[in-house]
Tab-separated table of C-alpha atoms and ligand atoms in Angstrom:
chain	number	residue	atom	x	y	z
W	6	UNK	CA	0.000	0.000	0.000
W	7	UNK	CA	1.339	3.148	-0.895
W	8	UNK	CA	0.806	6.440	0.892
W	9	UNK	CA	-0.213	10.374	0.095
W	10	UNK	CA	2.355	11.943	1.802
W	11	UNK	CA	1.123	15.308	0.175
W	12	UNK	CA	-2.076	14.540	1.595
W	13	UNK	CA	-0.541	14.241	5.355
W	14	UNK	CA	1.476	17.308	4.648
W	15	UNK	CA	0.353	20.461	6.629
W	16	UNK	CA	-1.643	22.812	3.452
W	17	UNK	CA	1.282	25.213	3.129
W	18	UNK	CA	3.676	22.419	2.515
W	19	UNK	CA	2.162	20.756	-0.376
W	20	UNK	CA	2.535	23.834	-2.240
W	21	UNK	CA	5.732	24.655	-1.272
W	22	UNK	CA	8.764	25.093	-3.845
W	23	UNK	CA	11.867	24.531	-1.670
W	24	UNK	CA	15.075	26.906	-1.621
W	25	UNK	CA	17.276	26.818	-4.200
W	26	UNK	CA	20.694	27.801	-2.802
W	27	UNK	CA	23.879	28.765	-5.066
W	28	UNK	CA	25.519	25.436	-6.818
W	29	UNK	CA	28.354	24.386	-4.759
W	30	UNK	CA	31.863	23.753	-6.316
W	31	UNK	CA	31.856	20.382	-5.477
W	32	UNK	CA	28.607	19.864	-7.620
W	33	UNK	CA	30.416	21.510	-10.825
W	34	UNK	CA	33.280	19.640	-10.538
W	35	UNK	CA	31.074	16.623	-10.348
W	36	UNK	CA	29.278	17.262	-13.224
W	37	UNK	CA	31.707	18.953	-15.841
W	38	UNK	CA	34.911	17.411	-14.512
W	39	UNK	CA	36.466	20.530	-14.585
W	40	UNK	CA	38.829	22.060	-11.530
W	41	UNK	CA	39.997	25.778	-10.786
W	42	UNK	CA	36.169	26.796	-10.311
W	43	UNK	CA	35.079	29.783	-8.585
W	44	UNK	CA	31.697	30.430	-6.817
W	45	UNK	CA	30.479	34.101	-6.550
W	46	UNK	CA	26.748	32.944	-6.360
W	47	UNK	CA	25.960	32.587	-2.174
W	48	UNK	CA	27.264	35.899	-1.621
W	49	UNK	CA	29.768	34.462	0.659
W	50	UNK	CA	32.679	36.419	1.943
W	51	UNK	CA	35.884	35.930	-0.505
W	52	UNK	CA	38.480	36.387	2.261
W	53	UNK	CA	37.435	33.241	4.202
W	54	UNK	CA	37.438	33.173	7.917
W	55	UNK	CA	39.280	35.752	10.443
W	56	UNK	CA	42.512	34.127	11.919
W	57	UNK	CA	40.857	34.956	14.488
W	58	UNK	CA	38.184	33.368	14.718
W	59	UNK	CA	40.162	30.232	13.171
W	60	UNK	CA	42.079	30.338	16.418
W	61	UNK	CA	39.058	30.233	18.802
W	62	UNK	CA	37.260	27.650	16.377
W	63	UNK	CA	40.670	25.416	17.048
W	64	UNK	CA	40.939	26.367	20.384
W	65	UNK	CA	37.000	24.946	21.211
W	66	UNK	CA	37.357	21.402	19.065
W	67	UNK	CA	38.412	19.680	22.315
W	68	UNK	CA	35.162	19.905	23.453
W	69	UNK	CA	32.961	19.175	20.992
W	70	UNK	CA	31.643	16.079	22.481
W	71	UNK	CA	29.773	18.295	24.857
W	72	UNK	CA	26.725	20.270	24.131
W	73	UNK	CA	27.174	23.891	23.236
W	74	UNK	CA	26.179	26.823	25.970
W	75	UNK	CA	22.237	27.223	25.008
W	76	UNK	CA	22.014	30.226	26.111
W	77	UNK	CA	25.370	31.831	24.015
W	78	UNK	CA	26.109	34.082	27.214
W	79	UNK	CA	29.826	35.059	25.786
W	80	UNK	CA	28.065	35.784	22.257
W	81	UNK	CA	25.500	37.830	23.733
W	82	UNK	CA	27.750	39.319	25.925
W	83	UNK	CA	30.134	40.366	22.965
W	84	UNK	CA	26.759	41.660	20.946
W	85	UNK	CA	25.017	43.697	23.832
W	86	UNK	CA	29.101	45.159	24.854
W	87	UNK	CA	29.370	46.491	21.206
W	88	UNK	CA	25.285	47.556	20.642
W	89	UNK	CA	24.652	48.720	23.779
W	90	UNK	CA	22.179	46.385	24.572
W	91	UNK	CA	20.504	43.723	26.784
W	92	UNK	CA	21.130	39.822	26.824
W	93	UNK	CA	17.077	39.743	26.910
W	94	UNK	CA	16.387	41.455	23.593
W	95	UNK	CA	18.544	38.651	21.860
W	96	UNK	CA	17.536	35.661	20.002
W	97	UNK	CA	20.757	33.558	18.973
W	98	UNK	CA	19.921	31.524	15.608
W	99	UNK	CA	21.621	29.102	13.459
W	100	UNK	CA	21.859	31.911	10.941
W	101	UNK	CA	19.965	34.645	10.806
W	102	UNK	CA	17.343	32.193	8.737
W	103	UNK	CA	16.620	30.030	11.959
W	104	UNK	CA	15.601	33.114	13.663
W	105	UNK	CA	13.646	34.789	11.286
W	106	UNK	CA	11.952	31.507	10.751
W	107	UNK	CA	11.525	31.261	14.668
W	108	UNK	CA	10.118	34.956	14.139
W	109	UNK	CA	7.129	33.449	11.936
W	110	UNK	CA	6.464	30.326	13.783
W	111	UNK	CA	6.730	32.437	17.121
W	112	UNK	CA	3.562	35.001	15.557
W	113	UNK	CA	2.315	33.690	12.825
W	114	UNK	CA	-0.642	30.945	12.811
W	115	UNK	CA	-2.633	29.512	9.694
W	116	UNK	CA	-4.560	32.400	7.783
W	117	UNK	CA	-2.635	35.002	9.318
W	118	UNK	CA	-1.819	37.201	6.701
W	119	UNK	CA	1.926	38.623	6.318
W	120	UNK	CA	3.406	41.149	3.658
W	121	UNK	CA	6.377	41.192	1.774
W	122	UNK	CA	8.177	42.758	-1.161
W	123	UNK	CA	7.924	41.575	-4.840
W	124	UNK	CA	11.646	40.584	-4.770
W	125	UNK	CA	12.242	40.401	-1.144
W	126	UNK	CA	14.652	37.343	-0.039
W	127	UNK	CA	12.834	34.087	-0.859
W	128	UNK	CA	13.532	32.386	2.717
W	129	UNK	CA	10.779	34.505	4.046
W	130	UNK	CA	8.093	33.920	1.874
W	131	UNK	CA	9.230	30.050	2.077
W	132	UNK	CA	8.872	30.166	5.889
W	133	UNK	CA	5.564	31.544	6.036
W	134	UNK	CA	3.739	29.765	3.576
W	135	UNK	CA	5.319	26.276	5.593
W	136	UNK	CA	3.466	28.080	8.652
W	137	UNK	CA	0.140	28.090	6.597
W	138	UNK	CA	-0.235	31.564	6.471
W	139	UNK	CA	-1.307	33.797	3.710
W	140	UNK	CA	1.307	35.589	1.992
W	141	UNK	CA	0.835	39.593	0.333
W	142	UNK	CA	3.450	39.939	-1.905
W	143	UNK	CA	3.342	43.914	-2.755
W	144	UNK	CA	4.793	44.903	-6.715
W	145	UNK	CA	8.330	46.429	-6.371
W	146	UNK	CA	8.578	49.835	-7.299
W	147	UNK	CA	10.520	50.613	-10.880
W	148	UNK	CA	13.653	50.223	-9.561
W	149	UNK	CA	13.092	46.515	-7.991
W	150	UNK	CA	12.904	47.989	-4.457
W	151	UNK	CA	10.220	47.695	-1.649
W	152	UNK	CA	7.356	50.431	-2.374
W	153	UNK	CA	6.787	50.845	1.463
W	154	UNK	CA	3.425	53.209	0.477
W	155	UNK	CA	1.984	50.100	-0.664
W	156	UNK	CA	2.938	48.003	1.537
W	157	UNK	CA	1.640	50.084	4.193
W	158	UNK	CA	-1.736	49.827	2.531
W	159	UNK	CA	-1.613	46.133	2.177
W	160	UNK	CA	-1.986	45.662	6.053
W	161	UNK	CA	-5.024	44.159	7.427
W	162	UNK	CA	-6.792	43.545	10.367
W	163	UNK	CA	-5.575	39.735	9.595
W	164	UNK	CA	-1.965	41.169	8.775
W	165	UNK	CA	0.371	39.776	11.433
W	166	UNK	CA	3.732	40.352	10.472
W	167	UNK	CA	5.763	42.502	7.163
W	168	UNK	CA	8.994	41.602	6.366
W	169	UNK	CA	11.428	44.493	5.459
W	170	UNK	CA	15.045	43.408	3.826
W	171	UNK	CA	17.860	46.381	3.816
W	172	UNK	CA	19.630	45.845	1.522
W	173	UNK	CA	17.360	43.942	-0.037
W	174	UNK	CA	18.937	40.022	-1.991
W	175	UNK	CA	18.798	39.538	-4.452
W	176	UNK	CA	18.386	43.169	-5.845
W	177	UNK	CA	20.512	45.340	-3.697
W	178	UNK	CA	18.106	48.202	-3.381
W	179	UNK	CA	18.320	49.782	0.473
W	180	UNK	CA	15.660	51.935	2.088
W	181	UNK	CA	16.574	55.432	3.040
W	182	UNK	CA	16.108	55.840	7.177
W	183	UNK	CA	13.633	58.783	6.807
W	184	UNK	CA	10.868	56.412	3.996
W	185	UNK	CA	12.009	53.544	6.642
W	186	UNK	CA	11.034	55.872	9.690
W	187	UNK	CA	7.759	57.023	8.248
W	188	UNK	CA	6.799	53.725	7.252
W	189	UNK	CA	7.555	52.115	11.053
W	190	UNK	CA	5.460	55.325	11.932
W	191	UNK	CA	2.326	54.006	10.184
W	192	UNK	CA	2.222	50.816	10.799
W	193	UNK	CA	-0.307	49.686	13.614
W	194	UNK	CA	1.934	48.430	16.599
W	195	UNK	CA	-0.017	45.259	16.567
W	196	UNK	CA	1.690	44.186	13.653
W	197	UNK	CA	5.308	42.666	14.017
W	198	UNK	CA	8.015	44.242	11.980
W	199	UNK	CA	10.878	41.731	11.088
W	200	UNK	CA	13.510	44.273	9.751
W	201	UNK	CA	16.366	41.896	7.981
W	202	UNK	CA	19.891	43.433	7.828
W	203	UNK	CA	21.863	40.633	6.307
W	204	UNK	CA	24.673	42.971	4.756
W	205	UNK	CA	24.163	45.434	7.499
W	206	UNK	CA	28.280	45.804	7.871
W	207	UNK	CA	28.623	46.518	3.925
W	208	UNK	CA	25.904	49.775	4.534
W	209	UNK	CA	26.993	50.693	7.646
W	210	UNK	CA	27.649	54.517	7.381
W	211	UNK	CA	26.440	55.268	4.234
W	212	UNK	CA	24.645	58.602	4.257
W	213	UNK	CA	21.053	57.996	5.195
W	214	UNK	CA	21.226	54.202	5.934
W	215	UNK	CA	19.053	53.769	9.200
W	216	UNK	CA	20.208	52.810	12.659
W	217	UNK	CA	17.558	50.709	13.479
W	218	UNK	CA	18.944	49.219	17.175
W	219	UNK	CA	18.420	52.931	17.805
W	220	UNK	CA	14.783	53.106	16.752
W	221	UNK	CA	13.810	49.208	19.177
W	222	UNK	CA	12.523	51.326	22.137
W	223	UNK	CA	10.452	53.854	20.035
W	224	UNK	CA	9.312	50.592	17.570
W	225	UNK	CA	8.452	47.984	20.326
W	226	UNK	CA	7.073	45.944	17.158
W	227	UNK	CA	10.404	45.547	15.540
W	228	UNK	CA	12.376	43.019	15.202
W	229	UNK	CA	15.879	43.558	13.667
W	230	UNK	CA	18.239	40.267	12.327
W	231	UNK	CA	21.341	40.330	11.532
W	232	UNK	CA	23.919	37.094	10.644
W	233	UNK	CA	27.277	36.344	10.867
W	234	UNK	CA	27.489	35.182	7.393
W	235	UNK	CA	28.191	37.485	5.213
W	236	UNK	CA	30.842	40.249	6.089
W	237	UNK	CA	32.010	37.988	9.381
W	238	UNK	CA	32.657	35.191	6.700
W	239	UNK	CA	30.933	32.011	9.351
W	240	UNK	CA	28.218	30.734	6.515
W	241	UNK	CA	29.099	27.402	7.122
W	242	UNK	CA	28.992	27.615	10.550
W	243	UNK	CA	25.720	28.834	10.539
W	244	UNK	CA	24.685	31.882	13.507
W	245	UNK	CA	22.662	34.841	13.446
W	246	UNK	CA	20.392	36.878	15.571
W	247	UNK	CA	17.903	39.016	16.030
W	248	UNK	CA	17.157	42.003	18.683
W	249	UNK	CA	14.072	43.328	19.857
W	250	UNK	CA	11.831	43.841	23.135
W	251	UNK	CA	12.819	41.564	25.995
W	252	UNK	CA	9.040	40.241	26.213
W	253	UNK	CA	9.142	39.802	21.992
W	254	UNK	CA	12.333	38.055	22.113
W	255	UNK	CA	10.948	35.774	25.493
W	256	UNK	CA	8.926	34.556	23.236
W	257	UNK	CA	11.060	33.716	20.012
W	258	UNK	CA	13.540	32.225	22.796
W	259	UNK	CA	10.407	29.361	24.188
W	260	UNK	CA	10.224	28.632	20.077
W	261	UNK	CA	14.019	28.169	19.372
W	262	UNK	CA	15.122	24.822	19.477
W	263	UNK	CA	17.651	24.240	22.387
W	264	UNK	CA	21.578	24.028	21.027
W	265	UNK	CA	20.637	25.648	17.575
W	266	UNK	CA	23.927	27.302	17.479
W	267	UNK	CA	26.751	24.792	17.911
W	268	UNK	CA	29.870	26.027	20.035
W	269	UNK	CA	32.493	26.461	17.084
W	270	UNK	CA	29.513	29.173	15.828
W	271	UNK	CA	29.182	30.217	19.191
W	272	UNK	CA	33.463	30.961	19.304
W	273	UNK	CA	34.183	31.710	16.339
W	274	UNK	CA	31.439	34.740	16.005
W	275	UNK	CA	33.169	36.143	18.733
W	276	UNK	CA	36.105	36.206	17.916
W	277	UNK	CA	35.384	37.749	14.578
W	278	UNK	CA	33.174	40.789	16.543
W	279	UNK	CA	37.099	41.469	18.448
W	280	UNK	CA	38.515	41.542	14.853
W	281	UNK	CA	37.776	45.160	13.328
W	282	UNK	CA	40.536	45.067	11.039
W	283	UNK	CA	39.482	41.795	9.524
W	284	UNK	CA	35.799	43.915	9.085
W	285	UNK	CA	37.216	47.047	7.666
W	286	UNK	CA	39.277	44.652	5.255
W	287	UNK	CA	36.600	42.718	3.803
W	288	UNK	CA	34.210	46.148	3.582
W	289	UNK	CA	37.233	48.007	1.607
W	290	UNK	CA	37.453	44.539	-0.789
W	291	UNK	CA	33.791	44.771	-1.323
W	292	UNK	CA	34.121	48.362	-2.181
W	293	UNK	CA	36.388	48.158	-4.740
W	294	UNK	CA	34.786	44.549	-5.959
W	295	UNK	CA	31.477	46.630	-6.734
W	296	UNK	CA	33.566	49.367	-8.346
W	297	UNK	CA	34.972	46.627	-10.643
W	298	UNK	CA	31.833	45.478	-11.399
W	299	UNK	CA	30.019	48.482	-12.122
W	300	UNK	CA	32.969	49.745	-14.122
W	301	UNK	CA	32.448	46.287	-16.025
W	302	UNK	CA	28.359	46.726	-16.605
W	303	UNK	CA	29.013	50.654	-17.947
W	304	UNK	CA	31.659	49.487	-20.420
W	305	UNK	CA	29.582	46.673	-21.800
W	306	UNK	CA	26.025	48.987	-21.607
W	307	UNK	CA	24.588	46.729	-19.255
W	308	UNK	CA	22.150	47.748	-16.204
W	309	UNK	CA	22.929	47.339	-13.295
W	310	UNK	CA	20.716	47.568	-9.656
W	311	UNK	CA	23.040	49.514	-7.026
W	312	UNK	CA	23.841	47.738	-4.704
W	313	UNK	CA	24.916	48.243	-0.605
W	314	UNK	CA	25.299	44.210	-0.668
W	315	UNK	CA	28.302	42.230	-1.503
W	316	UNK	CA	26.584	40.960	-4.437
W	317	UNK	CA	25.294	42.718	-7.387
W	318	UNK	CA	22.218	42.339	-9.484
W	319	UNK	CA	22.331	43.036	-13.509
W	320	UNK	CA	20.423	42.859	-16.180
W	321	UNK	CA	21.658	40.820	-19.360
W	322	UNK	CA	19.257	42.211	-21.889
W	323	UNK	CA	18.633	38.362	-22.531
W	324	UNK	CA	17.338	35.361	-21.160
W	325	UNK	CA	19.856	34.761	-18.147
W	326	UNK	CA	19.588	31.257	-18.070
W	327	UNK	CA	21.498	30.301	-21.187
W	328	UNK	CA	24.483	32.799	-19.704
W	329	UNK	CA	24.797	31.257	-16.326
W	330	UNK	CA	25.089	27.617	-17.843
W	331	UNK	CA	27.868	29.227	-20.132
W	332	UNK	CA	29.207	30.967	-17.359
W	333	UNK	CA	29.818	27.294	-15.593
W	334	UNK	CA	31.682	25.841	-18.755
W	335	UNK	CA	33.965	28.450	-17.824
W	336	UNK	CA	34.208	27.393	-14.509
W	337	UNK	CA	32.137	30.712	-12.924
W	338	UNK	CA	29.231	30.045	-10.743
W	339	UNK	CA	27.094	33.131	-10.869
W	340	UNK	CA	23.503	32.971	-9.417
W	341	UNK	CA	20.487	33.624	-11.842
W	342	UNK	CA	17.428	34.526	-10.370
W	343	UNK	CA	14.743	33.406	-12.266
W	344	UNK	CA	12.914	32.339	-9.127
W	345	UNK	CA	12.354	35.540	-8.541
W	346	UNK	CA	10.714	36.238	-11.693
W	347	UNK	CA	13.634	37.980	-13.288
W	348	UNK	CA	14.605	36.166	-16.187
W	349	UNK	CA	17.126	38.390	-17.628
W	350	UNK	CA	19.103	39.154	-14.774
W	351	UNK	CA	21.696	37.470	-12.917
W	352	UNK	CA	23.192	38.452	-9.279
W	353	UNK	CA	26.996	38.160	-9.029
W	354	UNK	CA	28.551	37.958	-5.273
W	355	UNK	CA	31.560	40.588	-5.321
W	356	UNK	CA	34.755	38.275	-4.889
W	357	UNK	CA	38.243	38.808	-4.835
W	358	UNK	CA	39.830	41.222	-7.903
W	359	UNK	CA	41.098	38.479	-9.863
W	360	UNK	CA	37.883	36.438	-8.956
W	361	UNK	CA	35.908	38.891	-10.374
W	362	UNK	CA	38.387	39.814	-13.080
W	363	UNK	CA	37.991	36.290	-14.320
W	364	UNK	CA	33.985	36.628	-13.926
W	365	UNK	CA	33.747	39.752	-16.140
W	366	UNK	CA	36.248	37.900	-18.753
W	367	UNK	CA	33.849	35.127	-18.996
W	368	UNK	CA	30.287	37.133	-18.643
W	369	UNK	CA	31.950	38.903	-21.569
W	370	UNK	CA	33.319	36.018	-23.713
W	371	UNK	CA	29.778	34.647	-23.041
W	372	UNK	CA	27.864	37.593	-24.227
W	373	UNK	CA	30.027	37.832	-27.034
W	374	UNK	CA	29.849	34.347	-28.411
M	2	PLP	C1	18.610	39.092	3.140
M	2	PLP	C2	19.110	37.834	3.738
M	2	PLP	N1	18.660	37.469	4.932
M	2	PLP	C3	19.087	36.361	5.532
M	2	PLP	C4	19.994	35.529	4.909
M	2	PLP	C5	20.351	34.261	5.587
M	2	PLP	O1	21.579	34.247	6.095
M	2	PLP	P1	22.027	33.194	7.177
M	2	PLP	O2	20.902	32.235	7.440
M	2	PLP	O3	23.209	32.520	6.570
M	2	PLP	O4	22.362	33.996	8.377
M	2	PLP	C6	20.488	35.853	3.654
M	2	PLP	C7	21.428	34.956	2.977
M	2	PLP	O5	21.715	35.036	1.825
M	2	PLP	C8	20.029	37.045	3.054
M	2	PLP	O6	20.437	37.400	1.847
């Protein structure tokens, strides 16, 4: 006797189209046989870990037969030292996906309804349609980014929760603090306000990019994640977290599965927090990686999204598809985004110069031939 499974699957489920992450080397070399690949597609940090944190991760093996701290006090501690903030506004995560995922199963029930950008990064609208609810998805504005006006009007009575992403992935359009501000402003406090800074580190202090740890007390609905993926270079390890009100994050903290950040995480994100000049290094990298890039797009007349990211979005003028599996046979793993409804374009994560030297030869050997 066989059995439905998609009948015993929870509604949300059965519709669901799973993530579909960047190819991994490994996966490449299995299929073409080729070596000497590079991946710019998971928007990974090229400079691999801190020594840093290497050091602490090597330091902590000898005892990895015991469980990890569940409550992450020396993370915490290093996060509320540097923030200003309290150990009871903090959700740890096993990146920042686990917690925004915590987040939605924390307030979100079946038939609640949630909002979210055209565009916006997938994982959210993945997480809440698994949690049955209903999901608005409001149409980007002209430039790809979230048009915060309508998204304001697309709350309910039944809306429970809008997701905000600054920068945004896979587009790289940021919201200005004062449209951010206005928008927090108007939204009923009711309504929970999971603000996503993924590439906060890459934005920090450009002119007019918000502060939002400094806007939790007057938002008391906001919820603000950040990961140690991206500029802190611990994807693998997987960590994250998320601030908000102690009673907001009491709650997210009964959800979270005990242990969900394992101890090498746990040491190794520290360490990285007491290494600014491994920061400043891989922000200056990603600087002049985007410069390359955009230097790149003008010369061959291509458009680009601007991006505060370490990625960048562009548009090929052509089906993107056809590129990217070029791009491969050259031993370039680029990300196209067709999932997201943009068929032309493809997002490239900035890498090392002559990583994205040898990108831009083969996007333009591609193109060409
Ligand atoms: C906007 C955004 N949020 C969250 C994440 C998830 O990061 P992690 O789960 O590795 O912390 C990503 C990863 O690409 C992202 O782009």
């Amino acid at each position: 006797m066989s059995i439905d499974f998609s009948k015993l699957a929870v509604e949300g489920v059965r519709t669901l189209h799973p993530y579909q992450p960047g190819k991994p080397i490994s996966e490449l070399e299995r299929e073409l046989g080729i070596t000497d690949i590079i991946k710019l597609a998971s928007n990974e940090n090229p400079l691999g870990l801190s020594p840093k944190a290497k050091a602490a991760i090597e330091a902590e093996i000898k005892d990895i037969a015991l469980y990890p701290d569940a409550n992450g006090f020396y993370l915490k501690d290093a996060i509320c030292k540097r923030f200003g903030l309290k150990h009871e506004q903090l959700t740890l995560g096993n990146g920042s996906n686990d917690v925004m995922d915590i987040a939605v199963r924390t307030f979100v029930g079946t038939g609640d309804e949630v909002v979210c950008s055209q565009y916006c990064f997938i994982a959210f609208p993945i997480s809440a349609q698994a949690q049955g609810a209903k999901i608005i998805t409001v149409p980007a504005k002209a430039d790809f980014g979230h048009d915060l006006t309508a998204m304001r009007a697309a709350i309910t009575p039944k809306t429970k929760l809008v997701y905000v992403v600054n920068p945004n992935n896979p587009t790289g359009n940021w919201l200005r603090a004062g449209e951010l501000k206005a928008f927090l402003d108007s939204v009923p406090q009711n309504v929970i306000v999971v603000y996503d800074e993924a590439y906060f580190e890459y934005a920090d202090g450009t002119p007019e990019y918000p502060d939002a740890f400094g806007w939790l007390n007057q938002y008391p609905n906001l919820i603000v994640l950040r990961t140690f993926s991206k500029a802190y270079g611990l994807a693998a390890l997987r960590v994250g977290f998320s601030v908000a009100q102690p009673e907001c994050a009491g709650l997210m903290n009964r959800v979270r599965q005990p242990f969900n950040v394992n101890s090498l995480a746990l040491a190794a994100a520290v360490a990285t927090m007491n290494d600014a000049d491994y920061i400043k290094r891989v922000v200056e990298l990603n600087r002049q990686g985007m410069q390359q890039y955009q230097q790149a797009f003008e010369a061959l007349k291509l458009h680009y999204i601007p991006s505060l990211g370490n990625f960048i979005t562009v548009d090929l003028g052509r089906p993107a598809a056809p590129v990217y599996q070029a791009m491969l046979r050259e031993g370039v793993i680029v990300r196209p985004i067709g999932n997201y409804g943009l068929l032309n374009h493809i997002r490239i994560s900035i890498g090392l110069p002559e990583q994205n030297e040898r990108c831009i030869r083969a996007l333009k050997k591609v193109l060409a031939g």
